Amino acid sequence: MVARMAEAGQVSRRKGIYEGVFGLERDPPAIGPRLHQLRKEQGMTLDALAALSGVSRSMLSQIERGQANPTLATVWHLSRALSVEIAEFVGGERIGRRGRIELTAATFVPEIRTADGRCVLKILSPAPSVGQFECYHLTLEPHAELVSEAHAMGSSEHLTVLHGELTVTSAETTAIVGEGAIARYPADVPHAIRNPGASRTEALLVVMS
């Protein structure tokens, strides 16, 4: 299973106070160019990064050219190989703390996009949970889809529709998931989430392995 949507009203009125602290005016770089930049800065070839990360050379090349969107697990392996925080790699950064509370501004929440840009997954879960528990805020434009190959054996997904209506397909079974409803289904088989309607939909997606 990587554009910013700014809230112009409330943000613009308060940016004079918060801009310097929370970086509200910054946009994150795309993953491909960011990967290329970090790799070149560290003097790594594609072969060297592939060996360190466990991600194939061909996949790395596709990501850098914008022809493939990496899963969160792939981003995690790449960030470790490059010795950078996952949020910094995807485009965000650790903003600050208030006591034991770690704060990340909305503009720095890491995102993954499908190749056509019509499906956006905001990564809500912390990096150490990768491979066990992953949480995303999912936005699908009209008639957009998120199609996935089988995940690890025993994986499952839990989809809660916040706005609109989605259809879920797991293997040969398809179900309609209305607003407020929850779908739980196997993810160790080919599966897909689709927006059949004419308006944008939002959902929370939890992936468990």
XYZ file of N, CA, C and O in Angstrom:
836
model
N 0.845 -1.039 0.000
C 0.000 0.000 0.000
C 0.935 1.149 0.000
O 1.822 1.108 0.543
N 1.599 6.997 -1.471
C 1.999 7.978 -1.157
C 1.665 8.466 -1.833
O 2.017 7.592 -3.180
N -0.573 15.734 -2.699
C -0.894 17.078 -2.727
C -1.452 17.487 -1.392
O -2.005 16.705 -0.694
N -1.330 18.344 -1.085
C -1.799 18.948 0.148
C -3.119 19.636 -0.063
O -3.289 20.374 -1.019
N -4.069 19.511 0.867
C -5.351 20.184 0.810
C -5.406 21.116 2.011
O -5.646 20.673 3.123
N -5.107 22.386 1.784
C -5.065 23.337 2.890
C -6.443 23.893 3.174
O -7.258 24.061 2.286
N -6.702 24.171 4.450
C -7.948 24.809 4.844
C -7.676 26.307 4.854
O -7.039 26.832 5.762
N -8.171 27.001 3.830
C -7.778 28.386 3.628
C -8.264 29.313 4.732
O -7.555 30.191 5.179
N -9.471 29.129 5.211
C -10.074 30.060 6.146
C -9.369 30.167 7.467
O -8.690 31.152 7.763
N -9.510 29.145 8.334
C -8.963 29.196 9.674
C -7.449 29.304 9.655
O -6.858 30.031 10.429
N -6.809 28.597 8.739
C -5.359 28.602 8.695
C -4.828 29.971 8.335
O -3.910 30.484 8.953
N -5.420 30.615 7.316
C -4.888 31.878 6.843
C -4.989 32.949 7.921
O -4.131 33.811 8.024
N -6.034 32.915 8.756
C -6.196 33.936 9.775
C -5.194 33.770 10.909
O -4.894 34.702 11.618
N -4.639 32.545 11.094
C -3.753 32.306 12.214
C -2.311 32.070 11.797
O -1.459 31.852 12.629
N -2.010 32.138 10.502
C -0.684 31.758 10.059
C 0.391 32.702 10.583
O 1.537 32.310 10.739
N 0.026 33.949 10.877
C 1.006 34.867 11.411
C 1.562 34.394 12.738
O 2.715 34.643 13.072
N 0.758 33.709 13.543
C 1.175 33.211 14.840
C 1.894 31.882 14.707
O 2.925 31.640 15.306
N 1.340 30.982 13.862
C 1.801 29.607 13.846
C 2.743 29.239 12.720
O 3.350 28.181 12.745
N 2.894 30.101 11.736
C 3.670 29.725 10.552
C 5.086 29.310 10.907
O 5.587 28.288 10.441
N 5.748 30.092 11.762
C 7.129 29.787 12.094
C 7.282 28.494 12.875
O 8.300 27.818 12.780
N 6.269 28.129 13.664
C 6.361 26.945 14.505
C 5.915 25.693 13.769
O 6.540 24.646 13.841
N 4.797 25.801 13.047
C 4.202 24.619 12.446
C 4.411 24.520 10.943
O 3.998 23.554 10.317
N 5.027 25.510 10.316
C 5.347 25.400 8.896
C 4.125 25.275 8.016
O 4.094 24.490 7.082
N 3.099 26.075 8.269
C 1.841 25.898 7.549
C 1.953 26.198 6.064
O 1.124 25.753 5.293
N 2.976 26.926 5.672
C 3.080 27.311 4.271
C 3.869 26.295 3.454
O 4.040 26.452 2.262
N 4.392 25.260 4.097
C 5.250 24.327 3.363
C 4.451 23.182 2.776
O 3.501 22.693 3.359
N 4.876 22.734 1.599
C 4.301 21.558 0.954
C 5.352 20.465 0.923
O 6.524 20.742 0.669
N 4.961 19.217 1.152
C 5.947 18.140 1.135
C 6.356 17.776 -0.283
O 5.577 17.902 -1.205
N 7.594 17.349 -0.471
C 8.024 16.927 -1.797
C 7.406 15.591 -2.158
O 6.997 14.824 -1.289
N 7.333 15.290 -3.450
C 6.861 13.980 -3.881
C 7.888 12.935 -3.463
O 9.068 13.205 -3.334
N 7.417 11.711 -3.244
C 8.287 10.661 -2.737
C 9.420 10.331 -3.711
O 10.562 10.155 -3.307
N 9.107 10.244 -5.022
C 10.133 9.901 -6.002
C 11.316 10.853 -5.983
O 12.463 10.425 -5.792
N 11.077 12.157 -6.176
C 12.183 13.113 -6.132
C 12.898 13.128 -4.783
O 14.117 13.291 -4.722
N 12.149 12.927 -3.701
C 12.758 12.928 -2.373
C 13.698 11.725 -2.217
O 14.805 11.844 -1.692
N 13.255 10.574 -2.700
C 14.097 9.384 -2.649
C 15.374 9.590 -3.461
O 16.476 9.267 -2.999
N 15.227 10.137 -4.662
C 16.384 10.393 -5.520
C 17.358 11.360 -4.849
O 18.583 11.136 -4.861
N 16.816 12.407 -4.233
C 17.645 13.404 -3.564
C 18.445 12.787 -2.415
O 19.664 12.976 -2.316
N 17.757 12.034 -1.545
C 18.430 11.430 -0.391
C 19.487 10.416 -0.832
O 20.570 10.337 -0.250
N 19.149 9.633 -1.855
C 20.093 8.632 -2.338
C 21.358 9.292 -2.882
O 22.482 8.855 -2.590
N 21.175 10.366 -3.670
C 22.328 11.055 -4.250
C 23.156 11.746 -3.171
O 24.392 11.768 -3.230
N 22.471 12.338 -2.170
C 23.187 13.018 -1.092
C 24.096 12.054 -0.340
O 25.153 12.438 0.162
N 23.672 10.790 -0.249
C 24.456 9.798 0.478
C 25.367 8.980 -0.438
O 26.020 8.033 0.005
N 25.409 9.367 -1.713
C 26.308 8.719 -2.655
C 25.975 7.259 -2.911
O 26.875 6.459 -3.183
N 24.691 6.916 -2.845
C 24.269 5.529 -3.035
C 23.811 5.285 -4.462
O 23.112 6.104 -5.045
N 24.183 4.150 -4.995
C 23.625 3.710 -6.258
C 22.297 3.001 -5.976
O 21.988 2.658 -4.827
N 21.539 2.766 -7.025
C 20.294 2.012 -6.859
C 20.583 0.609 -6.328
O 19.850 0.086 -5.486
N 21.663 0.010 -6.813
C 22.023 -1.331 -6.361
C 22.356 -1.339 -4.875
O 21.963 -2.256 -4.143
N 23.080 -0.317 -4.417
C 23.463 -0.254 -3.010
C 22.238 -0.076 -2.118
O 22.107 -0.723 -1.073
N 21.332 0.801 -2.533
C 20.123 1.030 -1.744
C 19.233 -0.209 -1.748
O 18.616 -0.542 -0.729
N 19.176 -0.887 -2.867
C 18.389 -2.120 -2.942
C 18.925 -3.153 -1.960
O 18.169 -3.836 -1.265
N 20.247 -3.267 -1.874
C 20.858 -4.239 -0.967
C 20.583 -3.884 0.486
O 20.327 -4.764 1.323
N 20.619 -2.590 0.818
C 20.407 -2.159 2.201
C 18.947 -2.242 2.624
O 18.641 -2.554 3.774
N 18.042 -1.943 1.708
C 16.622 -1.825 2.058
C 15.826 -3.098 1.829
O 14.754 -3.285 2.414
N 16.333 -3.959 0.924
C 15.547 -5.137 0.570
C 14.496 -4.844 -0.478
O 13.701 -5.713 -0.834
N 14.463 -3.607 -0.989
C 13.538 -3.225 -2.062
C 14.272 -3.399 -3.386
O 15.417 -2.935 -3.537
N 13.653 -4.030 -4.354
C 14.337 -4.343 -5.602
C 14.783 -3.085 -6.346
O 14.172 -2.020 -6.220
N 15.857 -3.235 -7.124
C 16.366 -2.119 -7.915
C 15.320 -1.594 -8.880
O 15.173 -0.377 -9.065
N 14.577 -2.495 -9.518
C 13.566 -2.068 -10.482
C 12.460 -1.271 -9.800
O 11.988 -0.264 -10.339
N 12.055 -1.690 -8.584
C 11.029 -0.946 -7.854
C 11.544 0.425 -7.452
O 10.832 1.432 -7.562
N 12.793 0.499 -6.983
C 13.375 1.791 -6.623
C 13.380 2.738 -7.825
O 13.055 3.921 -7.701
N 13.756 2.206 -8.972
C 13.793 3.020 -10.184
C 12.401 3.528 -10.541
O 12.228 4.701 -10.908
N 11.407 2.666 -10.420
C 10.030 3.063 -10.723
C 9.539 4.129 -9.763
O 8.848 5.077 -10.159
N 9.871 3.994 -8.469
C 9.452 4.982 -7.470
C 10.071 6.330 -7.787
O 9.392 7.368 -7.769
N 11.363 6.352 -8.085
C 12.047 7.613 -8.373
C 11.475 8.294 -9.605
O 11.419 9.529 -9.671
N 11.034 7.515 -10.586
C 10.471 8.096 -11.811
C 8.980 8.408 -11.676
O 8.373 8.893 -12.626
N 8.408 8.130 -10.516
C 6.995 8.409 -10.303
C 6.081 7.408 -10.961
O 4.895 7.674 -11.158
N 6.608 6.226 -11.289
C 5.816 5.197 -11.962
C 5.247 4.179 -10.993
O 4.505 3.282 -11.389
N 5.604 4.290 -9.697
C 5.085 3.364 -8.690
C 4.935 4.110 -7.375
O 5.731 5.007 -7.064
N 3.915 3.751 -6.618
C 3.692 4.341 -5.308
C 4.010 3.301 -4.247
O 3.378 2.244 -4.197
N 4.994 3.568 -3.384
C 5.403 2.573 -2.401
C 4.379 2.405 -1.288
O 3.661 3.336 -0.940
N 4.322 1.217 -0.735
C 3.504 0.977 0.446
C 4.202 1.598 1.653
O 5.390 1.949 1.600
N 3.463 1.696 2.761
C 4.066 2.226 3.980
C 5.227 1.345 4.424
O 6.254 1.846 4.886
N 5.080 0.038 4.270
C 6.164 -0.864 4.655
C 7.423 -0.595 3.822
O 8.540 -0.593 4.353
N 7.243 -0.353 2.522
C 8.391 -0.045 1.663
C 9.048 1.260 2.084
O 10.273 1.363 2.172
N 8.228 2.279 2.385
C 8.756 3.563 2.845
C 9.545 3.377 4.135
O 10.604 3.984 4.338
N 9.033 2.528 5.014
C 9.707 2.263 6.281
C 11.092 1.655 6.038
O 12.091 2.088 6.618
N 11.180 0.654 5.175
C 12.467 0.015 4.879
C 13.435 1.004 4.231
O 14.632 1.016 4.552
N 12.926 1.854 3.353
C 13.780 2.836 2.694
C 14.275 3.893 3.678
O 15.442 4.298 3.636
N 13.403 4.346 4.563
C 13.818 5.364 5.532
C 14.895 4.820 6.461
O 15.839 5.522 6.810
N 14.777 3.547 6.828
C 15.806 2.940 7.685
C 17.121 2.809 6.927
O 18.199 3.064 7.480
N 17.054 2.402 5.668
C 18.271 2.255 4.873
C 18.971 3.599 4.659
O 20.198 3.668 4.593
N 18.169 4.677 4.582
C 18.715 6.013 4.344
C 19.003 6.764 5.639
O 19.479 7.899 5.613
N 18.652 6.135 6.782
C 18.900 6.725 8.111
C 18.183 8.056 8.292
O 18.758 9.037 8.793
N 16.924 8.113 7.875
C 16.110 9.305 8.092
C 14.792 8.885 8.719
O 14.363 7.739 8.585
N 14.156 9.817 9.435
C 12.840 9.553 9.991
C 11.844 9.356 8.857
O 11.932 10.016 7.812
N 10.874 8.489 9.061
C 9.909 8.202 7.998
C 9.134 9.460 7.608
O 8.873 9.697 6.431
N 8.779 10.295 8.592
C 8.032 11.522 8.279
C 8.881 12.484 7.459
O 8.404 13.129 6.536
N 10.172 12.561 7.778
C 11.066 13.423 7.009
C 11.214 12.915 5.585
O 11.256 13.694 4.624
N 11.270 11.606 5.425
C 11.425 11.017 4.094
C 10.210 11.299 3.220
O 10.331 11.703 2.068
N 9.013 11.126 3.778
C 7.792 11.303 2.994
C 7.487 12.770 2.770
O 6.799 13.134 1.836
N 8.028 13.644 3.625
C 7.792 15.059 3.396
C 7.454 15.825 4.641
O 7.339 17.034 4.627
N 7.260 15.146 5.742
C 6.946 15.831 6.982
C 8.170 15.922 7.862
O 9.282 15.640 7.467
N 7.949 16.321 9.079
C 9.031 16.346 10.041
C 8.418 16.380 11.431
O 7.251 16.695 11.602
N 9.205 16.007 12.431
C 8.712 16.070 13.795
C 8.659 17.534 14.199
O 9.681 18.198 14.270
N 7.471 18.048 14.470
C 7.303 19.475 14.689
C 7.694 19.892 16.093
O 8.403 20.850 16.284
N 7.234 19.195 17.072
C 7.553 19.609 18.428
C 6.816 18.773 19.447
O 6.055 17.861 19.110
N 7.044 19.079 20.700
C 6.405 18.357 21.793
C 5.822 19.322 22.807
O 6.318 20.432 22.988
N 4.782 18.863 23.458
C 4.218 19.546 24.620
C 4.202 18.502 25.724
O 3.272 17.703 25.820
N 5.258 18.493 26.526
C 5.382 17.451 27.516
C 5.569 16.114 26.840
O 6.485 15.929 26.037
N 4.689 15.154 27.114
C 4.778 13.841 26.493
C 3.986 13.744 25.198
O 3.918 12.684 24.580
N 3.395 14.841 24.790
C 2.582 14.851 23.577
C 3.432 15.300 22.392
O 3.995 16.392 22.404
N 3.512 14.449 21.375
C 4.216 14.803 20.145
C 3.213 15.368 19.157
O 2.160 14.773 18.916
N 3.527 16.524 18.590
C 2.614 17.220 17.690
C 3.158 17.229 16.270
O 4.312 17.570 16.033
N 2.300 16.849 15.325
C 2.632 16.948 13.906
C 1.552 17.780 13.233
O 0.377 17.432 13.294
N 1.936 18.901 12.630
C 0.967 19.761 11.964
C 0.332 19.047 10.777
O 0.920 18.143 10.179
N -0.873 19.470 10.425
C -1.615 18.813 9.349
C -0.834 18.797 8.037
O -0.886 17.820 7.288
N -0.085 19.867 7.760
C 0.651 19.943 6.498
C 1.846 19.004 6.446
O 2.469 18.857 5.399
N 2.178 18.372 7.574
C 3.323 17.475 7.608
C 2.923 16.020 7.811
O 3.790 15.158 7.999
N 1.626 15.733 7.797
C 1.198 14.340 7.898
C 1.557 13.646 6.584
O 1.130 14.079 5.510
N 2.335 12.553 6.631
C 2.777 11.903 5.392
C 1.599 11.379 4.573
O 0.604 10.911 5.118
N 1.730 11.449 3.262
C 0.681 10.985 2.356
C 1.262 10.083 1.271
O 2.408 10.235 0.866
N 0.426 9.157 0.812
C 0.734 8.332 -0.345
C -0.416 8.487 -1.324
O -1.573 8.514 -0.918
N -0.091 8.589 -2.621
C -1.119 8.722 -3.650
C -1.046 7.560 -4.631
O 0.020 7.023 -4.881
N -2.197 7.212 -5.189
C -2.201 6.253 -6.277
C -1.618 6.927 -7.520
O -1.471 8.149 -7.567
N -1.284 6.140 -8.515
C -0.613 6.668 -9.702
C -1.424 7.755 -10.396
O -0.863 8.711 -10.937
N -2.756 7.623 -10.389
C -3.589 8.634 -11.059
C -3.896 9.829 -10.167
O -4.548 10.780 -10.601
N -3.453 9.790 -8.913
C -3.650 10.903 -7.998
C -5.046 11.041 -7.444
O -5.342 11.991 -6.717
N -5.926 10.093 -7.711
C -7.329 10.237 -7.318
C -7.651 9.561 -5.992
O -8.758 9.665 -5.491
N -6.674 8.889 -5.436
C -6.847 8.257 -4.132
C -5.673 8.674 -3.250
O -4.517 8.491 -3.636
N -5.965 9.239 -2.079
C -4.928 9.726 -1.173
C -5.048 9.003 0.162
O -6.135 8.907 0.733
N -3.913 8.487 0.651
C -3.872 7.848 1.959
C -2.964 8.662 2.867
O -1.760 8.767 2.625
N -3.532 9.271 3.904
C -2.728 9.947 4.914
C -2.305 8.904 5.945
O -3.135 8.171 6.470
N -1.023 8.850 6.226
C -0.490 7.856 7.150
C -0.656 8.357 8.577
O 0.006 9.310 8.998
N -1.529 7.723 9.341
C -1.817 8.145 10.701
C -1.036 7.350 11.742
O -0.803 7.845 12.844
N -0.650 6.133 11.418
C 0.011 5.276 12.402
C 1.490 5.615 12.518
O 2.107 6.082 11.559
N 2.093 5.379 13.697
C 3.525 5.637 13.871
C 4.359 4.609 13.128
O 3.940 3.465 12.938
N 5.552 5.017 12.730
C 6.409 4.144 11.927
C 6.710 2.794 12.581
O 6.733 1.776 11.896
N 6.943 2.720 13.899
C 7.273 1.409 14.495
C 6.179 0.361 14.371
O 6.434 -0.820 14.564
N 4.944 0.791 14.043
C 3.838 -0.169 13.946
C 3.756 -0.841 12.578
O 2.924 -1.730 12.374
N 4.608 -0.412 11.641
C 4.563 -0.961 10.289
C 4.736 -2.472 10.315
O 5.587 -3.009 11.013
N 3.902 -3.158 9.543
C 3.963 -4.601 9.475
C 3.076 -5.297 10.480
O 2.840 -6.497 10.384
N 2.546 -4.545 11.453
C 1.639 -5.107 12.445
C 0.304 -4.386 12.433
O -0.760 -5.000 12.415
N 0.387 -3.053 12.438
C -0.815 -2.224 12.513
C -0.556 -0.946 11.732
O 0.382 -0.223 12.026
N -1.368 -0.687 10.716
C -1.230 0.528 9.920
C -2.589 1.213 9.821
O -3.598 0.561 9.568
N -2.602 2.516 10.028
C -3.859 3.271 10.009
C -3.748 4.417 9.005
O -2.749 5.149 9.007
N -4.762 4.554 8.167
C -4.774 5.579 7.126
C -6.101 6.333 7.125
O -7.156 5.757 7.418
N -6.033 7.619 6.767
C -7.227 8.369 6.391
C -7.275 8.322 4.870
O -6.341 8.753 4.186
N -8.343 7.783 4.344
C -8.456 7.489 2.916
C -9.454 8.435 2.252
O -10.571 8.610 2.737
N -9.037 9.063 1.165
C -9.915 9.927 0.377
C -9.927 9.429 -1.061
O -8.867 9.238 -1.662
N -11.130 9.207 -1.599
C -11.257 8.757 -2.984
C -12.132 9.738 -3.753
O -13.248 10.050 -3.333
N -11.611 10.207 -4.879
C -12.394 11.054 -5.765
C -13.466 10.201 -6.461
O -13.416 8.969 -6.402
N -14.450 10.840 -7.101
C -15.495 10.066 -7.794
C -14.907 9.028 -8.742
O -13.999 9.319 -9.521
N -15.386 7.799 -8.613
C -15.000 6.671 -9.465
C -13.529 6.266 -9.306
O -12.998 5.539 -10.147
N -12.892 6.717 -8.233
C -11.513 6.317 -7.963
C -11.497 4.948 -7.290
O -12.500 4.478 -6.753
N -10.324 4.308 -7.310
C -10.213 2.998 -6.690
C -8.818 2.797 -6.115
O -7.839 3.383 -6.582
N -8.755 1.968 -5.078
C -7.497 1.555 -4.478
C -7.436 0.040 -4.604
O -8.124 -0.683 -3.901
N -6.622 -0.437 -5.540
C -6.536 -1.869 -5.833
C -5.226 -2.399 -5.264
O -4.159 -1.836 -5.517
N -5.302 -3.477 -4.492
C -4.121 -4.006 -3.806
C -3.938 -5.491 -4.087
O -4.916 -6.242 -4.185
N -2.685 -5.883 -4.183
C -2.362 -7.300 -4.231
C -2.488 -7.874 -2.820
O -2.685 -7.141 -1.852
N -2.375 -9.177 -2.700
C -2.480 -9.812 -1.388
C -1.359 -9.341 -0.467
O -0.207 -9.243 -0.878
N -1.727 -9.026 0.789
C -0.740 -8.693 1.797
C -0.244 -9.991 2.439
O -0.539 -11.091 1.969
N 0.483 -9.865 3.551
C 1.030 -11.033 4.239
C -0.084 -11.975 4.698
O -1.217 -11.536 4.965
N 0.236 -13.240 4.783
C -0.728 -14.241 5.202
C -1.345 -13.874 6.548
O -0.638 -13.512 7.485
N -2.658 -13.932 6.615
C -3.371 -13.610 7.844
C -3.745 -12.148 7.992
O -4.396 -11.764 8.971
N -3.360 -11.303 7.029
C -3.673 -9.874 7.108
C -5.168 -9.630 6.928
O -5.858 -10.375 6.226
N -5.644 -8.559 7.561
C -7.042 -8.154 7.399
C -7.115 -6.639 7.349
O -6.186 -5.949 7.797
N -8.196 -6.132 6.783
C -8.431 -4.687 6.747
C -9.768 -4.379 7.386
O -10.714 -5.160 7.298
N -9.816 -3.188 8.022
C -11.027 -2.718 8.677
C -11.321 -1.329 8.127
O -10.555 -0.395 8.373
N -12.382 -1.199 7.377
C -12.710 0.045 6.673
C -13.951 0.677 7.284
O -15.020 0.058 7.321
N -13.825 1.913 7.763
C -14.955 2.664 8.300
C -15.235 3.843 7.386
O -14.376 4.716 7.204
N -16.408 3.887 6.793
C -16.757 4.966 5.865
C -17.222 6.179 6.660
O -18.187 6.113 7.428
N -16.526 7.298 6.483
C -16.872 8.527 7.194
C -17.850 9.384 6.410
O -18.687 10.077 6.988
N -17.726 9.334 5.094
C -18.593 10.169 4.244
C -18.771 9.487 2.900
O -17.800 9.069 2.272
N -20.016 9.351 2.477
C -20.293 8.749 1.178
C -20.514 7.252 1.272
O -20.902 6.716 2.312
N -20.238 6.580 0.170
C -20.445 5.137 0.074
C -19.320 4.520 -0.745
O -18.873 5.089 -1.738
N -18.831 3.355 -0.300
C -17.753 2.663 -0.989
C -18.156 1.216 -1.253
O -19.057 0.689 -0.595
N -17.480 0.592 -2.190
C -17.619 -0.849 -2.373
C -16.279 -1.494 -2.062
O -15.223 -0.934 -2.366
N -16.332 -2.652 -1.427
C -15.137 -3.398 -1.070
C -15.189 -4.755 -1.759
O -16.215 -5.435 -1.734
N -14.079 -5.142 -2.369
C -13.955 -6.467 -2.973
C -12.793 -7.182 -2.320
O -11.684 -6.644 -2.232
N -13.045 -8.383 -1.821
C -12.012 -9.229 -1.246
C -12.119 -10.583 -1.928
O -13.134 -11.278 -1.784
N -11.104 -10.919 -2.713
C -11.153 -12.118 -3.552
C -12.349 -12.010 -4.492
O -12.432 -11.075 -5.277
N -13.305 -12.921 -4.397
C -14.448 -12.932 -5.318
C -15.697 -12.268 -4.743
O -16.739 -12.247 -5.397
N -15.601 -11.713 -3.529
C -16.778 -11.156 -2.859
C -16.750 -9.635 -2.875
O -15.714 -9.024 -2.581
N -17.877 -9.008 -3.210
C -18.002 -7.550 -3.208
C -19.168 -7.142 -2.324
O -20.234 -7.767 -2.337
N -18.974 -6.076 -1.533
C -20.028 -5.580 -0.651
C -20.066 -4.059 -0.707
O -19.034 -3.403 -0.916
N -21.249 -3.492 -0.531
C -21.431 -2.050 -0.446
C -21.296 -1.635 1.017
O -21.896 -2.245 1.906
N -20.528 -0.596 1.267
C -20.312 -0.106 2.628
C -20.829 1.326 2.701
O -20.244 2.234 2.118
N -21.931 1.520 3.388
C -22.543 2.834 3.470
C -21.886 3.724 4.507
O -21.043 3.292 5.299
N -22.292 4.979 4.534
C -21.738 5.955 5.473
C -21.956 5.494 6.911
O -23.057 5.123 7.307
N -20.885 5.505 7.686
C -20.953 5.087 9.078
C -20.775 3.597 9.286
O -20.598 3.147 10.421
N -20.807 2.822 8.224
C -20.680 1.365 8.332
C -19.204 0.952 8.357
O -18.314 1.708 7.965
N -18.974 -0.275 8.827
C -17.620 -0.822 8.920
C -17.567 -2.145 8.164
O -18.445 -2.996 8.330
N -16.548 -2.309 7.345
C -16.309 -3.574 6.647
C -14.997 -4.154 7.139
O -13.985 -3.452 7.203
N -15.033 -5.442 7.495
C -13.823 -6.158 7.905
C -13.656 -7.340 6.961
O -14.601 -8.101 6.773
N -12.461 -7.511 6.393
C -12.309 -8.506 5.343
C -10.858 -8.964 5.230
O -9.937 -8.250 5.634
N -10.644 -10.153 4.673
C -9.280 -10.650 4.478
C -8.517 -9.765 3.490
O -9.054 -9.343 2.464
N -7.246 -9.510 3.828
C -6.391 -8.725 2.935
C -5.207 -9.545 2.453
O -4.293 -9.003 1.825
N -5.219 -10.850 2.740
C -4.165 -11.718 2.226
C -4.570 -12.363 0.901
O -4.030 -13.383 0.488
N -5.540 -11.721 0.255
C -5.973 -12.054 -1.100
C -6.078 -10.736 -1.866
O -6.111 -9.660 -1.259
N -6.113 -10.745 -3.191
C -6.308 -9.493 -3.932
C -7.593 -8.801 -3.460
O -8.619 -9.454 -3.274
N -7.529 -7.487 -3.269
C -8.692 -6.770 -2.754
C -8.687 -5.336 -3.274
O -7.670 -4.848 -3.770
N -9.837 -4.682 -3.169
C -9.961 -3.335 -3.732
C -11.035 -2.546 -2.992
O -12.005 -3.100 -2.478
N -10.825 -1.234 -2.927
C -11.808 -0.291 -2.386
C -12.138 0.676 -3.514
O -11.232 1.267 -4.121
N -13.422 0.856 -3.799
C -13.820 1.704 -4.931
C -14.899 2.688 -4.513
O -15.752 2.390 -3.670
N -14.863 3.859 -5.132
C -15.903 4.868 -4.951
C -16.757 4.888 -6.210
O -16.351 5.439 -7.233
N -17.953 4.297 -6.169
C -18.783 4.231 -7.371
C -19.593 5.496 -7.621
O -20.233 5.630 -8.655
N -19.562 6.428 -6.661
C -20.428 7.592 -6.742
C -19.825 8.781 -7.466
O -18.710 8.730 -7.990
N -20.590 9.879 -7.455
C -20.194 11.094 -8.171
C -19.616 12.154 -7.241
O -19.380 13.286 -7.666
N -19.377 11.812 -5.980
C -18.796 12.767 -5.044
C -17.661 12.108 -4.275
O -17.560 10.882 -4.197
N -16.807 12.919 -3.688
C -15.654 12.419 -2.943
C -16.107 11.655 -1.702
O -17.083 12.022 -1.043
N -15.373 10.604 -1.377
C -15.662 9.836 -0.173
C -14.450 9.825 0.742
O -13.312 9.978 0.296
N -14.700 9.629 2.039
C -13.636 9.559 3.029
C -13.864 8.353 3.911
O -14.993 7.978 4.198
N -12.771 7.781 4.370
C -12.868 6.608 5.237
C -11.601 6.469 6.064
O -10.567 7.068 5.763
N -11.696 5.688 7.127
C -10.531 5.281 7.909
C -10.230 3.831 7.555
O -11.133 2.996 7.554
N -8.970 3.542 7.252
C -8.572 2.202 6.880
C -7.504 1.709 7.841
O -6.459 2.356 8.007
N -7.779 0.583 8.486
C -6.813 -0.039 9.398
C -6.374 -1.365 8.787
O -7.228 -2.184 8.419
N -5.071 -1.568 8.668
C -4.519 -2.800 8.125
C -3.810 -3.537 9.258
O -2.928 -2.965 9.916
N -4.192 -4.772 9.486
C -3.604 -5.567 10.572
C -2.975 -6.826 9.995
O -3.558 -7.475 9.136
N -1.774 -7.153 10.470
C -1.071 -8.334 9.988
C -0.880 -9.327 11.127
O -0.810 -8.955 12.279
